[in-house]
Each structure stands twice: as C-alpha cells, then as structure tokens.
Coordinates of C-alpha atoms in Angstrom, one line a residue:
Chain A
M1 CA 0.3 -18.7 -26.2
N2 CA 2.5 -17.2 -23.4
T3 CA 2.3 -18.0 -20.0
L4 CA 0.8 -15.1 -17.8
A5 CA 2.1 -14.0 -14.4
N6 CA 0.1 -14.0 -11.4
L7 CA -1.0 -10.4 -10.2
P8 CA -1.6 -9.7 -6.5
N9 CA -5.0 -9.9 -5.1
K10 CA -4.9 -6.6 -3.1
V11 CA -2.8 -3.5 -3.5
K12 CA -2.1 -0.4 -1.3
I13 CA -2.3 2.8 -3.2
V14 CA -0.4 5.9 -1.4
E15 CA -2.2 8.9 -2.3
V16 CA 0.7 11.6 -2.8
G17 CA -1.5 14.5 -4.2
P18 CA -1.8 16.7 -1.2
R19 CA 2.1 16.8 -0.7
D20 CA 4.1 15.5 -3.9
G21 CA 1.5 16.9 -6.1
L22 CA 0.4 20.1 -4.7
Q23 CA 4.1 21.0 -4.2
N24 CA 4.6 20.8 -8.0
E25 CA 1.6 22.8 -8.9
K26 CA 2.0 26.5 -9.9
Q27 CA -0.4 27.9 -7.5
S28 CA -0.5 27.6 -3.9
V29 CA -3.7 26.2 -2.0
S30 CA -4.8 27.3 1.6
A31 CA -4.5 25.1 4.5
A32 CA -8.2 25.0 4.3
V33 CA -8.7 23.8 0.9
K34 CA -5.7 21.0 1.7
V35 CA -7.6 19.9 4.8
A36 CA -10.9 19.5 2.7
L37 CA -8.6 17.5 0.3
V38 CA -7.2 15.3 2.6
D39 CA -10.4 14.7 4.4
R40 CA -12.3 13.5 1.0
L41 CA -9.4 11.3 0.2
S42 CA -9.5 9.5 4.0
R43 CA -13.4 9.2 3.5
A44 CA -12.8 7.5 0.2
G45 CA -10.9 4.9 1.8
F46 CA -7.1 5.4 1.4
L47 CA -5.1 3.7 4.1
N48 CA -1.9 5.9 3.5
I49 CA -1.8 9.7 2.5
E50 CA 1.0 11.9 1.9
A51 CA -0.4 15.0 3.7
A52 CA 2.5 17.3 4.6
S53 CA 6.1 18.1 4.4
F54 CA 8.5 19.9 7.2
V55 CA 10.9 21.2 4.9
S56 CA 11.7 24.8 5.3
P57 CA 8.6 26.9 4.2
K58 CA 11.6 29.0 2.4
W59 CA 12.2 26.3 0.3
V60 CA 9.1 25.4 -0.6
P61 CA 6.2 27.9 -0.2
Q62 CA 3.2 25.6 -0.4
M63 CA 4.7 23.7 2.6
A64 CA 4.2 26.3 5.3
T65 CA 0.7 25.3 6.0
S66 CA 1.8 21.7 6.9
V67 CA 1.5 22.2 10.4
D68 CA -2.3 23.9 10.3
V69 CA -3.1 20.7 7.8
M70 CA -2.0 18.1 10.3
A71 CA -3.8 20.0 13.1
Q72 CA -7.1 20.2 11.0
I73 CA -7.7 17.0 9.4
A74 CA -10.2 14.6 10.2
R75 CA -8.3 11.3 10.7
R76 CA -9.7 8.2 9.8
P77 CA -8.9 5.5 12.0
G78 CA -6.3 2.7 10.3
T79 CA -5.0 5.5 7.8
I80 CA -1.2 6.5 7.7
Y81 CA -1.0 10.5 7.3
S82 CA 3.0 10.7 6.1
A83 CA 5.1 13.8 6.4
L84 CA 8.4 14.6 4.5
T85 CA 11.4 15.1 6.9
P86 CA 14.6 16.0 5.4
N87 CA 16.1 16.5 8.7
M88 CA 15.9 16.4 12.8
Q89 CA 13.6 19.8 12.7
G90 CA 11.8 18.5 10.2
F91 CA 11.3 15.1 12.4
E92 CA 10.2 17.2 15.4
A93 CA 7.4 19.1 13.5
A94 CA 6.5 15.8 11.9
L95 CA 6.3 14.4 15.6
A96 CA 4.7 17.3 16.9
S97 CA 1.9 17.2 14.4
R98 CA 1.4 13.3 14.7
A99 CA 2.5 12.1 11.8
D100 CA 2.2 8.5 11.4
E101 CA 5.1 7.9 8.9
V102 CA 7.9 10.0 8.2
V103 CA 9.5 10.1 4.9
I104 CA 13.2 10.3 4.3
F105 CA 14.8 10.4 0.6
G106 CA 17.8 9.8 -1.7
S107 CA 18.6 9.2 -5.3
A108 CA 19.8 6.3 -7.4
S109 CA 21.6 8.8 -9.4
E110 CA 25.1 9.8 -8.5
A111 CA 25.1 12.9 -10.6
F112 CA 21.4 14.0 -9.5
S113 CA 22.7 13.8 -5.7
Q114 CA 25.8 15.9 -6.5
K115 CA 24.0 18.3 -8.4
N116 CA 20.9 19.0 -6.2
I117 CA 22.8 18.7 -2.8
N118 CA 25.9 18.6 -3.4
C119 CA 27.1 15.5 -1.6
S120 CA 27.3 11.7 -2.4
I121 CA 24.6 9.2 -2.5
A122 CA 26.1 7.5 0.7
E123 CA 26.3 10.7 2.3
S124 CA 23.0 12.2 2.0
I125 CA 21.7 8.7 3.4
A126 CA 24.1 8.9 6.3
R127 CA 22.7 12.2 7.2
F128 CA 19.1 10.6 7.6
A129 CA 20.5 8.2 10.3
P130 CA 19.4 10.4 13.3
V131 CA 16.1 10.9 11.9
A132 CA 15.5 7.2 11.1
Q133 CA 16.8 6.4 14.9
A134 CA 14.4 8.9 16.3
A135 CA 11.5 7.4 14.0
K136 CA 12.3 4.0 15.4
E137 CA 12.4 5.6 19.0
H138 CA 9.2 7.0 18.7
G139 CA 7.4 4.1 17.1
L140 CA 6.7 6.2 13.7
R141 CA 6.8 4.3 10.4
L142 CA 10.0 5.1 8.5
R143 CA 9.5 5.2 4.8
A144 CA 12.2 6.0 2.0
S145 CA 11.6 7.5 -1.4
I146 CA 14.6 6.7 -3.9
S147 CA 14.4 9.2 -6.8
C148 CA 15.7 8.6 -10.4
A149 CA 15.7 5.0 -10.1
F150 CA 15.1 4.6 -13.8
G151 CA 16.9 7.3 -15.3
C152 CA 18.1 10.9 -14.4
P153 CA 18.0 14.4 -16.1
Y154 CA 21.8 14.7 -15.6
Q155 CA 23.7 11.4 -16.0
G156 CA 20.9 9.7 -18.2
D157 CA 20.8 5.9 -17.4
V158 CA 21.0 4.5 -13.7
P159 CA 22.9 1.5 -13.3
L160 CA 20.6 -1.2 -11.8
A161 CA 23.6 -1.8 -9.2
A162 CA 23.3 1.7 -7.9
V163 CA 19.5 1.1 -7.4
A164 CA 20.2 -2.2 -5.0
D165 CA 22.8 -0.1 -3.5
V166 CA 20.4 2.8 -2.3
V167 CA 17.7 0.2 -1.5
G168 CA 20.4 -1.6 0.7
R169 CA 21.4 1.6 2.5
M170 CA 17.9 2.7 3.2
R171 CA 17.0 -1.1 4.4
D172 CA 20.0 -0.6 6.7
L173 CA 18.6 2.5 8.2
G174 CA 15.5 0.6 9.3
C175 CA 12.9 1.6 6.6
D176 CA 9.5 0.2 6.5
E177 CA 8.7 0.6 3.0
I178 CA 11.3 1.8 0.0
D179 CA 9.8 3.6 -2.9
I180 CA 11.4 3.2 -6.3
A181 CA 10.6 6.5 -7.9
D182 CA 10.7 7.2 -11.8
T183 CA 11.2 11.1 -11.1
I184 CA 11.2 12.2 -14.7
G185 CA 8.8 9.3 -16.3
V186 CA 11.3 7.7 -18.6
A187 CA 10.8 4.3 -17.7
T188 CA 9.0 1.5 -20.1
A189 CA 7.7 -1.7 -19.1
R190 CA 10.6 -4.2 -19.0
Q191 CA 12.9 -1.8 -17.5
T192 CA 10.5 -1.2 -14.7
Q193 CA 10.4 -5.0 -14.0
A194 CA 14.0 -5.2 -14.2
V195 CA 14.4 -2.4 -11.7
M196 CA 11.9 -3.9 -9.4
L197 CA 13.5 -7.2 -9.4
R198 CA 16.8 -6.0 -8.6
A199 CA 15.4 -3.8 -5.8
A200 CA 13.7 -6.9 -4.4
S201 CA 17.3 -8.7 -4.2
E202 CA 17.8 -6.3 -1.6
F203 CA 14.4 -5.7 0.2
R204 CA 11.2 -7.5 0.8
I205 CA 8.8 -7.0 -2.5
E206 CA 5.9 -6.8 -0.1
A207 CA 7.2 -3.8 1.2
I208 CA 8.4 -1.9 -2.2
A209 CA 6.4 0.7 -3.8
G210 CA 6.4 2.0 -7.5
H211 CA 6.2 5.6 -7.9
F212 CA 5.6 6.4 -11.6
H213 CA 5.1 9.7 -13.4
D214 CA 2.9 9.7 -16.5
T215 CA 5.5 12.1 -18.4
Y216 CA 5.7 9.9 -21.2
G217 CA 2.6 8.3 -20.8
Q218 CA 3.9 5.1 -19.6
A219 CA 3.3 4.9 -16.0
L220 CA 0.1 2.5 -16.4
A221 CA 1.8 0.2 -18.2
N222 CA 4.8 0.5 -15.8
I223 CA 2.4 -0.5 -12.9
Y224 CA 0.7 -3.2 -14.6
A225 CA 4.2 -4.4 -15.4
S226 CA 5.2 -3.9 -11.5
L227 CA 2.0 -5.7 -10.6
E228 CA 3.6 -9.1 -12.7
V229 CA 6.5 -9.0 -10.8
G230 CA 4.8 -9.1 -7.6
V231 CA 5.1 -5.2 -6.6
S232 CA 2.0 -4.4 -4.5
I233 CA 2.1 -0.9 -3.5
F234 CA 1.6 2.3 -5.8
H235 CA 1.9 5.9 -5.3
S236 CA -0.5 8.3 -7.3
S237 CA -1.8 11.5 -7.2
V238 CA -5.5 12.6 -7.3
S239 CA -6.4 14.6 -10.4
G240 CA -3.0 13.8 -11.6
L241 CA -1.6 16.5 -9.3
G242 CA 1.6 17.7 -9.8
G243 CA 2.5 18.3 -13.4
C244 CA 6.2 18.9 -14.8
P245 CA 7.6 22.1 -13.4
Y246 CA 10.0 22.5 -16.5
A247 CA 7.7 21.8 -19.3
K248 CA 4.4 23.4 -19.7
G249 CA 1.7 21.0 -20.4
A250 CA 3.8 17.9 -19.7
T251 CA 2.4 15.3 -17.1
G252 CA 4.0 14.5 -13.4
N253 CA 2.5 12.1 -11.0
V254 CA 0.1 9.1 -12.5
A255 CA -3.5 10.2 -11.8
T256 CA -5.0 8.1 -8.7
E257 CA -8.4 7.6 -10.8
D258 CA -6.3 6.0 -13.9
V259 CA -4.5 3.4 -11.3
L260 CA -7.9 2.7 -9.7
Y261 CA -9.5 1.9 -13.1
L262 CA -6.7 -0.6 -13.7
M263 CA -7.2 -2.0 -10.3
Q264 CA -10.7 -2.4 -10.6
G265 CA -10.6 -3.9 -14.0
L266 CA -7.9 -6.5 -13.0
G267 CA -10.0 -7.3 -10.1
I268 CA -7.5 -6.1 -7.7
E269 CA -8.8 -5.0 -4.4
T270 CA -7.6 -1.3 -3.2
G271 CA -10.5 -0.7 -0.6
I272 CA -10.9 2.7 -2.4
D273 CA -14.2 4.5 -3.6
L274 CA -13.2 5.4 -7.1
D275 CA -16.2 7.9 -7.3
M276 CA -15.2 9.3 -4.2
V277 CA -11.6 9.9 -5.7
V278 CA -13.1 11.3 -8.8
D279 CA -15.0 13.8 -6.9
A280 CA -12.3 14.7 -4.9
G281 CA -10.0 15.3 -8.3
Q282 CA -12.9 17.3 -9.7
F283 CA -12.8 19.4 -6.2
I284 CA -9.1 20.2 -6.4
A285 CA -9.1 20.9 -10.0
R286 CA -11.8 23.7 -9.5
Q287 CA -9.7 24.9 -6.7
L288 CA -6.6 25.4 -9.0
G289 CA -8.7 26.9 -11.9
R290 CA -7.5 24.0 -14.3
N291 CA -9.0 20.8 -15.7
G292 CA -8.0 17.6 -14.2
A293 CA -5.4 15.8 -15.6
S294 CA -6.6 12.2 -14.7
R295 CA -7.7 10.6 -17.9
A296 CA -10.0 8.2 -16.0
G297 CA -11.5 10.8 -13.7
N298 CA -12.3 13.1 -16.8
A299 CA -14.1 10.7 -18.5
L300 CA -16.3 9.3 -15.4
A301 CA -16.6 12.8 -14.6
A302 CA -18.1 13.6 -17.8
K303 CA -19.5 9.8 -18.3
C304 CA -17.9 9.8 -21.8
A305 CA -19.7 7.7 -24.4
D306 CA -17.3 7.7 -27.4
V307 CA -19.8 6.4 -30.1
A308 CA -19.6 8.4 -33.0
A309 CA -17.4 6.8 -35.7
P310 CA -16.1 3.1 -36.2
G311 CA -12.9 2.3 -34.7
Chain B
M1 CA 9.4 -14.6 -9.3
N2 CA 6.8 -14.9 -12.1
T3 CA 7.8 -16.0 -15.6
L4 CA 7.6 -13.0 -18.0
A5 CA 5.8 -13.8 -21.4
N6 CA 8.2 -13.0 -24.5
L7 CA 7.3 -10.0 -26.7
P8 CA 7.4 -9.8 -30.5
N9 CA 10.6 -8.3 -32.1
K10 CA 8.9 -6.1 -34.4
V11 CA 5.5 -4.4 -34.5
K12 CA 3.5 -2.9 -37.2
I13 CA 2.0 0.9 -36.3
V14 CA -0.9 1.9 -38.4
E15 CA -1.3 5.6 -38.0
V16 CA -5.0 6.5 -37.9
G17 CA -4.8 10.5 -37.4
P18 CA -5.3 11.6 -40.5
R19 CA -9.1 9.6 -40.9
D20 CA -10.1 8.2 -37.6
G21 CA -8.3 11.0 -35.8
L22 CA -9.2 14.2 -37.6
Q23 CA -12.6 12.8 -38.2
N24 CA -13.3 12.9 -34.5
E25 CA -12.0 16.4 -33.9
K26 CA -14.5 19.4 -34.1
Q27 CA -12.8 21.7 -36.2
S28 CA -12.1 20.4 -39.9
V29 CA -9.0 21.1 -41.7
S30 CA -8.2 21.6 -45.4
A31 CA -6.7 19.0 -47.9
A32 CA -3.8 21.0 -47.9
V33 CA -3.1 20.4 -44.3
K34 CA -4.2 16.8 -44.4
V35 CA -1.7 16.0 -47.2
A36 CA 1.2 17.9 -45.3
L37 CA 0.5 15.8 -42.2
V38 CA 0.2 12.4 -44.1
D39 CA 3.4 13.6 -46.2
R40 CA 5.2 14.1 -42.7
L41 CA 4.1 10.7 -41.6
S42 CA 5.0 9.1 -44.6
R43 CA 8.5 10.4 -44.2
A44 CA 8.6 9.2 -40.7
G45 CA 8.5 5.6 -41.7
F46 CA 5.0 4.2 -41.1
L47 CA 4.2 1.5 -43.3
N48 CA 0.5 2.0 -43.0
I49 CA -1.7 5.2 -42.7
E50 CA -5.3 5.5 -42.8
A51 CA -5.6 8.5 -44.8
A52 CA -9.1 8.6 -46.1
S53 CA -12.8 7.8 -45.9
F54 CA -15.3 7.7 -48.7
V55 CA -18.4 8.1 -46.8
S56 CA -21.0 10.6 -48.1
P57 CA -19.5 13.9 -47.2
K58 CA -23.1 14.6 -45.8
W59 CA -22.5 12.4 -42.8
V60 CA -18.8 13.2 -41.9
P61 CA -18.1 16.6 -43.6
Q62 CA -14.0 16.1 -42.8
M63 CA -14.2 13.6 -45.2
A64 CA -15.2 15.5 -48.5
T65 CA -11.5 16.3 -49.2
S66 CA -10.5 12.5 -49.3
V67 CA -10.5 12.6 -53.0
D68 CA -7.9 15.5 -53.1
V69 CA -6.0 14.2 -50.1
M70 CA -5.4 10.9 -51.9
A71 CA -4.6 12.7 -55.3
Q72 CA -2.0 14.9 -53.7
I73 CA 0.2 12.9 -51.1
A74 CA 3.5 11.8 -52.0
R75 CA 3.2 8.4 -51.7
R76 CA 6.2 6.4 -50.2
P77 CA 6.9 3.2 -51.7
G78 CA 6.2 0.2 -49.7
T79 CA 3.6 2.4 -47.5
I80 CA -0.1 1.3 -47.4
Y81 CA -2.8 4.2 -47.7
S82 CA -6.0 3.0 -46.4
A83 CA -9.5 4.1 -47.0
L84 CA -12.7 3.3 -45.0
T85 CA -15.5 2.2 -47.4
P86 CA -18.8 1.5 -46.1
N87 CA -20.3 0.4 -49.5
M88 CA -19.6 -0.1 -53.0
Q89 CA -19.9 3.9 -54.0
G90 CA -17.3 4.2 -51.3
F91 CA -15.2 1.5 -52.8
E92 CA -15.3 2.7 -56.3
A93 CA -14.1 6.1 -55.1
A94 CA -11.1 4.3 -52.9
L95 CA -10.3 2.3 -56.2
A96 CA -10.1 5.4 -58.3
S97 CA -8.1 7.6 -55.5
R98 CA -5.6 4.2 -55.5
A99 CA -6.0 3.3 -52.0
D100 CA -3.9 0.2 -51.1
E101 CA -6.3 -1.2 -48.6
V102 CA -10.1 -0.8 -48.2
V103 CA -11.4 -0.8 -44.7
I104 CA -14.8 -2.3 -43.9
F105 CA -16.3 -2.2 -40.2
G106 CA -18.9 -4.1 -38.1
S107 CA -19.5 -4.3 -34.2
A108 CA -19.1 -7.0 -31.7
S109 CA -22.0 -5.4 -29.8
E110 CA -25.7 -6.5 -30.6
A111 CA -27.1 -3.3 -29.3
F112 CA -24.5 -0.8 -30.9
S113 CA -25.2 -2.4 -34.3
Q114 CA -29.1 -2.4 -33.9
K115 CA -29.3 1.6 -32.3
N116 CA -26.6 2.8 -35.0
I117 CA -27.6 1.2 -38.2
N118 CA -30.8 -0.4 -37.2
C119 CA -29.6 -4.0 -38.1
S120 CA -28.2 -7.0 -36.7
I121 CA -24.2 -7.6 -36.8
A122 CA -24.6 -10.7 -39.0
E123 CA -26.5 -8.2 -41.6
S124 CA -24.3 -5.3 -41.4
I125 CA -21.3 -7.3 -42.1
A126 CA -23.1 -9.4 -44.8
R127 CA -23.7 -6.3 -46.7
F128 CA -19.9 -5.6 -46.9
A129 CA -19.6 -9.1 -48.9
P130 CA -19.7 -7.3 -52.7
V131 CA -16.8 -4.6 -51.1
A132 CA -15.0 -7.6 -49.7
Q133 CA -15.2 -9.2 -53.2
A134 CA -14.4 -6.3 -55.3
A135 CA -11.4 -5.7 -53.2
K136 CA -9.9 -9.3 -54.3
E137 CA -10.6 -8.9 -57.6
H138 CA -8.9 -5.4 -57.7
G139 CA -6.0 -7.0 -55.8
L140 CA -6.6 -4.4 -52.9
R141 CA -6.0 -5.4 -49.5
L142 CA -8.7 -5.7 -47.3
R143 CA -9.0 -4.9 -43.5
A144 CA -12.1 -5.0 -41.1
S145 CA -12.2 -2.9 -37.8
I146 CA -14.6 -4.5 -34.9
S147 CA -15.8 -1.8 -32.8
C148 CA -16.8 -2.1 -29.0
A149 CA -14.8 -5.6 -28.7
F150 CA -14.3 -4.5 -25.0
G151 CA -17.6 -2.8 -23.7
C152 CA -20.5 -1.2 -25.7
P153 CA -22.1 2.2 -24.4
Y154 CA -25.4 0.8 -24.7
Q155 CA -25.0 -3.0 -23.7
G156 CA -22.1 -2.3 -21.3
D157 CA -20.2 -5.8 -21.2
V158 CA -19.7 -7.6 -24.6
P159 CA -19.5 -11.4 -24.6
L160 CA -16.0 -13.0 -26.0
A161 CA -18.2 -15.5 -27.8
A162 CA -19.7 -12.5 -29.8
V163 CA -16.3 -11.0 -30.6
A164 CA -15.1 -14.3 -32.0
D165 CA -18.2 -14.6 -34.0
V166 CA -17.6 -11.1 -35.7
V167 CA -14.0 -11.8 -36.1
G168 CA -15.0 -15.3 -37.8
R169 CA -17.7 -13.4 -40.4
M170 CA -14.9 -11.0 -41.2
R171 CA -12.1 -13.5 -41.7
D172 CA -14.7 -15.4 -44.1
L173 CA -15.3 -12.3 -46.1
G174 CA -11.3 -12.7 -46.8
C175 CA -9.9 -10.0 -44.9
D176 CA -6.2 -9.6 -44.5
E177 CA -6.1 -7.9 -41.3
I178 CA -8.4 -7.6 -38.4
D179 CA -8.8 -4.8 -35.8
I180 CA -9.9 -5.4 -32.3
A181 CA -11.2 -2.0 -31.2
D182 CA -11.9 -0.7 -27.9
T183 CA -14.1 2.1 -28.9
I184 CA -15.1 3.6 -25.7
G185 CA -11.6 3.2 -24.2
V186 CA -13.1 0.8 -21.3
A187 CA -10.5 -1.9 -21.3
T188 CA -8.0 -3.1 -19.1
A189 CA -4.7 -5.4 -19.3
R190 CA -6.2 -8.7 -18.5
Q191 CA -9.5 -8.5 -20.3
T192 CA -7.3 -7.3 -23.3
Q193 CA -5.6 -10.3 -23.2
A194 CA -8.7 -12.4 -23.4
V195 CA -10.3 -10.8 -25.9
M196 CA -7.3 -10.9 -28.0
L197 CA -6.8 -14.7 -27.4
R198 CA -10.2 -15.3 -28.2
A199 CA -10.1 -13.6 -31.6
A200 CA -6.8 -15.5 -32.2
S201 CA -9.0 -18.6 -31.9
E202 CA -10.7 -17.3 -35.1
F203 CA -7.9 -15.5 -36.8
R204 CA -4.1 -15.8 -37.2
I205 CA -2.6 -13.5 -34.3
E206 CA -0.1 -12.3 -36.9
A207 CA -2.8 -10.4 -38.4
I208 CA -4.9 -9.0 -35.6
A209 CA -4.3 -5.4 -34.8
G210 CA -5.1 -3.8 -31.4
H211 CA -6.9 -0.4 -31.6
F212 CA -7.2 1.2 -28.3
H213 CA -8.5 4.6 -26.9
D214 CA -7.0 6.2 -24.0
T215 CA -10.2 7.8 -22.5
Y216 CA -9.4 6.1 -19.1
G217 CA -5.7 6.2 -19.5
Q218 CA -5.2 2.3 -20.3
A219 CA -4.2 2.2 -23.7
L220 CA -0.4 1.9 -23.0
A221 CA -1.4 -0.7 -20.6
N222 CA -3.3 -2.6 -23.0
I223 CA -0.9 -2.5 -25.5
Y224 CA 1.6 -3.8 -23.5
A225 CA -0.7 -6.6 -22.3
S226 CA -1.5 -7.5 -26.1
L227 CA 2.3 -7.6 -26.9
E228 CA 2.5 -10.2 -24.0
V229 CA 0.1 -12.6 -26.1
G230 CA 1.5 -12.0 -29.2
V231 CA -0.3 -9.3 -30.9
S232 CA 2.1 -7.2 -33.2
I233 CA 0.1 -4.7 -34.8
F234 CA -1.3 -1.5 -33.1
H235 CA -3.4 1.5 -34.3
S236 CA -2.5 5.1 -32.6
S237 CA -2.9 8.7 -33.7
V238 CA -0.3 11.4 -34.0
S239 CA -1.0 13.8 -31.1
G240 CA -4.0 11.7 -29.7
L241 CA -5.9 13.4 -32.7
G242 CA -9.6 12.2 -32.1
G243 CA -10.7 12.9 -28.6
C244 CA -14.1 12.0 -27.4
P245 CA -17.1 13.8 -29.3
Y246 CA -19.3 13.0 -26.3
A247 CA -17.1 14.6 -23.3
K248 CA -15.0 17.7 -23.6
G249 CA -11.6 17.1 -22.4
A250 CA -11.6 13.4 -22.7
T251 CA -9.3 11.6 -24.9
G252 CA -9.7 9.2 -27.5
N253 CA -7.1 7.4 -29.8
V254 CA -4.1 6.5 -28.0
A255 CA -1.4 8.9 -29.1
T256 CA 1.4 7.4 -31.7
E257 CA 4.0 9.1 -29.9
D258 CA 3.5 7.1 -26.8
V259 CA 3.3 4.0 -28.4
L260 CA 6.4 4.5 -30.2
Y261 CA 8.0 5.5 -26.8
L262 CA 7.0 2.3 -25.3
M263 CA 8.2 0.5 -28.0
Q264 CA 11.5 1.9 -28.2
G265 CA 12.0 1.3 -24.7
L266 CA 11.2 -2.3 -24.9
G267 CA 13.5 -2.8 -27.9
I268 CA 10.8 -3.6 -30.1
E269 CA 11.5 -2.2 -34.0
T270 CA 8.8 -0.2 -35.5
G271 CA 11.1 1.5 -38.6
I272 CA 9.6 4.8 -37.6
D273 CA 11.5 7.9 -36.3
L274 CA 10.0 9.2 -33.1
D275 CA 11.2 12.7 -33.5
M276 CA 9.8 13.2 -36.8
V277 CA 6.3 11.9 -35.4
V278 CA 6.6 14.5 -32.5
D279 CA 7.3 17.4 -35.1
A280 CA 4.1 16.0 -37.4
G281 CA 2.1 16.1 -34.3
Q282 CA 3.4 19.6 -33.1
F283 CA 2.4 20.9 -36.6
I284 CA -1.1 19.3 -36.6
A285 CA -1.7 20.6 -33.1
R286 CA -0.8 23.9 -34.2
Q287 CA -2.9 23.6 -37.3
L288 CA -5.8 22.6 -34.9
G289 CA -5.1 25.6 -32.6
R290 CA -4.6 23.5 -29.4
N291 CA -2.1 21.7 -27.5
G292 CA -1.0 18.1 -28.5
A293 CA -2.5 15.1 -26.4
S294 CA 0.3 12.9 -26.5
R295 CA 2.1 12.9 -23.0
A296 CA 5.5 11.8 -24.6
G297 CA 4.8 14.1 -27.5
N298 CA 4.5 17.3 -25.2
A299 CA 7.5 15.8 -23.0
L300 CA 9.8 15.3 -26.1
A301 CA 8.8 18.8 -27.5
A302 CA 9.3 20.4 -24.5
K303 CA 12.4 18.3 -23.6
C304 CA 10.8 18.0 -20.0
A305 CA 13.2 17.6 -16.9
D306 CA 11.1 17.2 -13.6
V307 CA 13.9 17.4 -11.4
A308 CA 12.4 19.9 -8.5
A309 CA 11.5 17.8 -5.8
P310 CA 12.3 14.2 -4.3
G311 CA 9.4 11.7 -5.6

C-alpha cells in the first residue's frame, strides 16, 4: 500500500463570507444584517473574519456599509477582522475603522491583470507598496490575495513560474500571509499540490492560505490535497455565500460548514463550533431568501438520514 | 515535504443514476425517458450502467418500468447493464431481461439490517446464496453493494471489523465486484482510506468500488483519498440524481460530472466523454423539472467564468 502523507494537527479557517461572499451575491444586505452575521461568526470561534472592503462604494455597492459594520461589530479578543484595501484611501478607511489586517491583491495571470486593470502584474503589485508600508508603520497585519493561481478565464493555464513570481513580489512587500486563490474553481487535487509546493518555494508554507471555489465541485478534494503538502490556512464562506456572478446556479466559495465537517472528521483542530456556524449559515440564507449552498450545512440543519434504498 | 501516493492510471466509473439515482427522486419518470437517459450514457462511453431494479414494483414504484427499459435500450457492446436483484424472483426477471450483472446487497451495520429487514447481516447475506449461485450458473456477473460501511443512521459508528466481515461473506458468495457504500454520506477522507484498506484485506482492491454520497460535501475528497490507497472503481450519478429522501435540499449520490472533472484533472483515464455526460445530465434535470445537482455539470453547462472580484 501507499504511504500516506502526514496532515497538520491544527488549521486556521479564514471566514470570508461577510466580505468576499456577500460581495458576490445579487442582493445587498444591510449593515445591521452584516453585523449580526459577523457577530455570530465571532461567537462561533473564528480567529480571522474578512469583514469589510474599502473600495469605492461606486464599484461595489454592497461595501458602502463597511464603515458601519466595522463600527458596530462586537469584536472578540484575539480575532482578526480583515478589510480589503485597494489603495491608500482604502487603507486610511481601514485604519480609521480599526481593521486588524488589510488585504491587498494581485493576479497570477498576466491576461487577467491586463484585462481587469489594464496594467501588468508587476505594476499592479508595485502600486500596493505604499499600502504595505503604511500597514507596517501602523502595526497592521498585511495579507495578499493572489487570484487565478490555478487557471484564468482569459488565458486558461497559468504557469507555476508566474505563481512563484507573484508570491515573491508579495513577500517582498512584507506580507504576513499570502492566499493562493482558485478564482474560477478549476483546480483539481494534484495541480493544487503542485501550485502549493511551488508557492512554498517562495514563502513559508505556514503562512500560505488556500482559497478554493467549489464551482466544479473540487474544493474539498483540493483542500484535502493541500493539507497533504502542509498547507494549514484555508478560506471559506459560511453557507457558501458568493456564488458565481456569471453562471446562474453555479457555486463560488467553498462553504465553511463543509470544510469544518472535513476537519472534524480528520481530527484536525479548528477551534470553531460547527453547530454555531450552521446556525449562522441558516440565518444569512434566510436573510437572502434562498437555500444555503453548504451541503454539510443543509444536511446538519435537516438532520438528514438517507436510509431508504441500498446503495 | 511529504511523499505523495501514486494514483491509478485508469478507473472504471459505474453510472448509477438510472437506477439508484432515479429511485430516490420524488417524481417518477417514464420508461421512454429512462431509455433515452441510458442510451445517452451508453453513447458517452460508460462501461457499466446500473439500469434496472427487479424488486417488487409495490415497494419502489419507479422500478415498475425496468422490464421495458431493459428491452428498449440500445446496448453498447462491452458495456455492462446491471440490475438490482433482491431474490430469485428478481434474478429470473433480470435474466429474462438480459442483464449483464446482478447486484445483491447487505449492510455493514447490524442495527440497519435489523431495523430495515428484521434479520442479522449474516442471515440477510445468506439469503442471497441462491441468487449468487444462479448468477454463476448463467454466467452473469455478480456484484455486491455494502451499505452503511462508514456510518449508520441508527447505530452511528460502524466498526472496521464489521465491514471486513461482510466483505468476506460477499466474497465467499463468489462476487466479482464489491461496493463499499457511504449510504448517508458521513465519511471523511482518512476514515475512507481506513475502511478501504480494511476491505482490501478481505478482497482484491482492483475489484472494490467506492460508492460515495455528497450529503456533507465530502464525496470528491473521499474519492481522491480512495485513489490514493489504490481504489479504481467508483459509482456516481449523472446530474447528482438521487438526493436525500429524508432532508429537503440535501444531496445524495456524488455527481458523475464532478467525478469525471476530477479524473480529467488528475490525468486518469475513464474512457467517458464529459461533455456528453453534461448533456445527459441537463436532459434528465429538464425531465425532472429541476436544476442539475452537479456543480461541474452546471458550471460547464453555463460556461461559468467567475471573474468579478479578487479572491
């Protein structure tokens, strides 16, 4: 028989539903609902919650409420509340709102970078230098999110060397944590391992996070494959908040409940109460007037017992 | 870094949608629709399709049409068309309908066996002896499905020794293939490997199949984990046909499209045309008047490109 890889004993789950998730939902929700969601997640035990985005409200209407959210949440000591900050204006807002961590971003795909922001990857990252420097000066944690690390809607394949290059650039800006994101959900397990191992050649694997989308149903397999190569930070979205803005019915971010169910089964510590997350997921799904997109969440909520037929 | 296990180069996918899947859908579909579905799956390249169930139509109304289905499908040379046969009456019907393989079943859970059929596991399997013998005499392939191998809705945990025992009993009946089924979808990756390795202590791993449900979102991770320990046969259901009869909105059988997408990404040969399976999945979902439950199927059908926001 084959030799099985060792898995980490403990992982950090970064809950991205309140920001990344809700930003990609069709309906916008009020600051009060966002606060209620973040507070439920804080109580469930998350050590890191992506709670706000200080981009221009003109671009992303749901984020106009970020100031209110950050002002009104009940902060749990020890929990990091993160905010997306595309520029110095955003950084100042994040600082004023007492964000614990600011998030900058870049793409591993040259085509994606050119198409979306009309400049090269290298230029786009260089523009974050003042934000990175300001974060350091103010003692804020700095995280970088690298999109399209496993595939790009415009160029298709993304070379490992391109991932390594952008990880190196983010490291050089002084990032404390770097997310390797499968923005369009196309990765499969062995590719995931190859990309993570290559990223780990440029940055310490203890501070590399896997951000997977379940668009093709692969996210849990990719997370398991990442654990096998030593990744111990994962992003997920309660109730599968997010969805795919370009395809009705397709899913986006991997659901937190599914990830926690996996970790529980593997005996890996997260410090998070799954039942409370299921409740939080049911809460936000009700607010959005739709069913939850977490399989484990729905099954646990319904206490499913599929006992009818053989097989 | 850890050492990665080798994966098989080639797997067999057993398509169970037309029988196991449709049997657990609320609506029944006509023989004509089932025939159209099976024919689409045959053309897509499956080497094994579970097409019929010769249980009493009184128990499972959808299966009343099995005789018609088996008479009308366009059989692809080399493809095995399987039928569930609970007793000799069912076996005779399967034989008359020219099934290539008959499927018997038992549970790894004593509580499940007692609760569902009011006898012990050992007794329930012994009752299949005449079916097994008849299958051998008539040169039919014999497959056994072992339910609740990873957990039971009544007793909870199922000991590894119980799985090994029932695998041994099925082997002794002369089975050509044995399915290890996660009937309620509760397994996670490492448990999957432990159960598969224990089953392999009683039966050749080349003829052991993994039958996973996606109720808690774990099926793809469990399939990947099974590949790592050498399992090379998997059951799946086109468009995720099946569902969980006891929990609205919960999912049942893993979707074939998701499994094929994984295998394609891993470079593992299946001989099956994914695009044709996506079309078959869209066809049957339309017939049932609902959305498909395959994430890869939905994404491929919608040609999803989730490119809006970073992350």
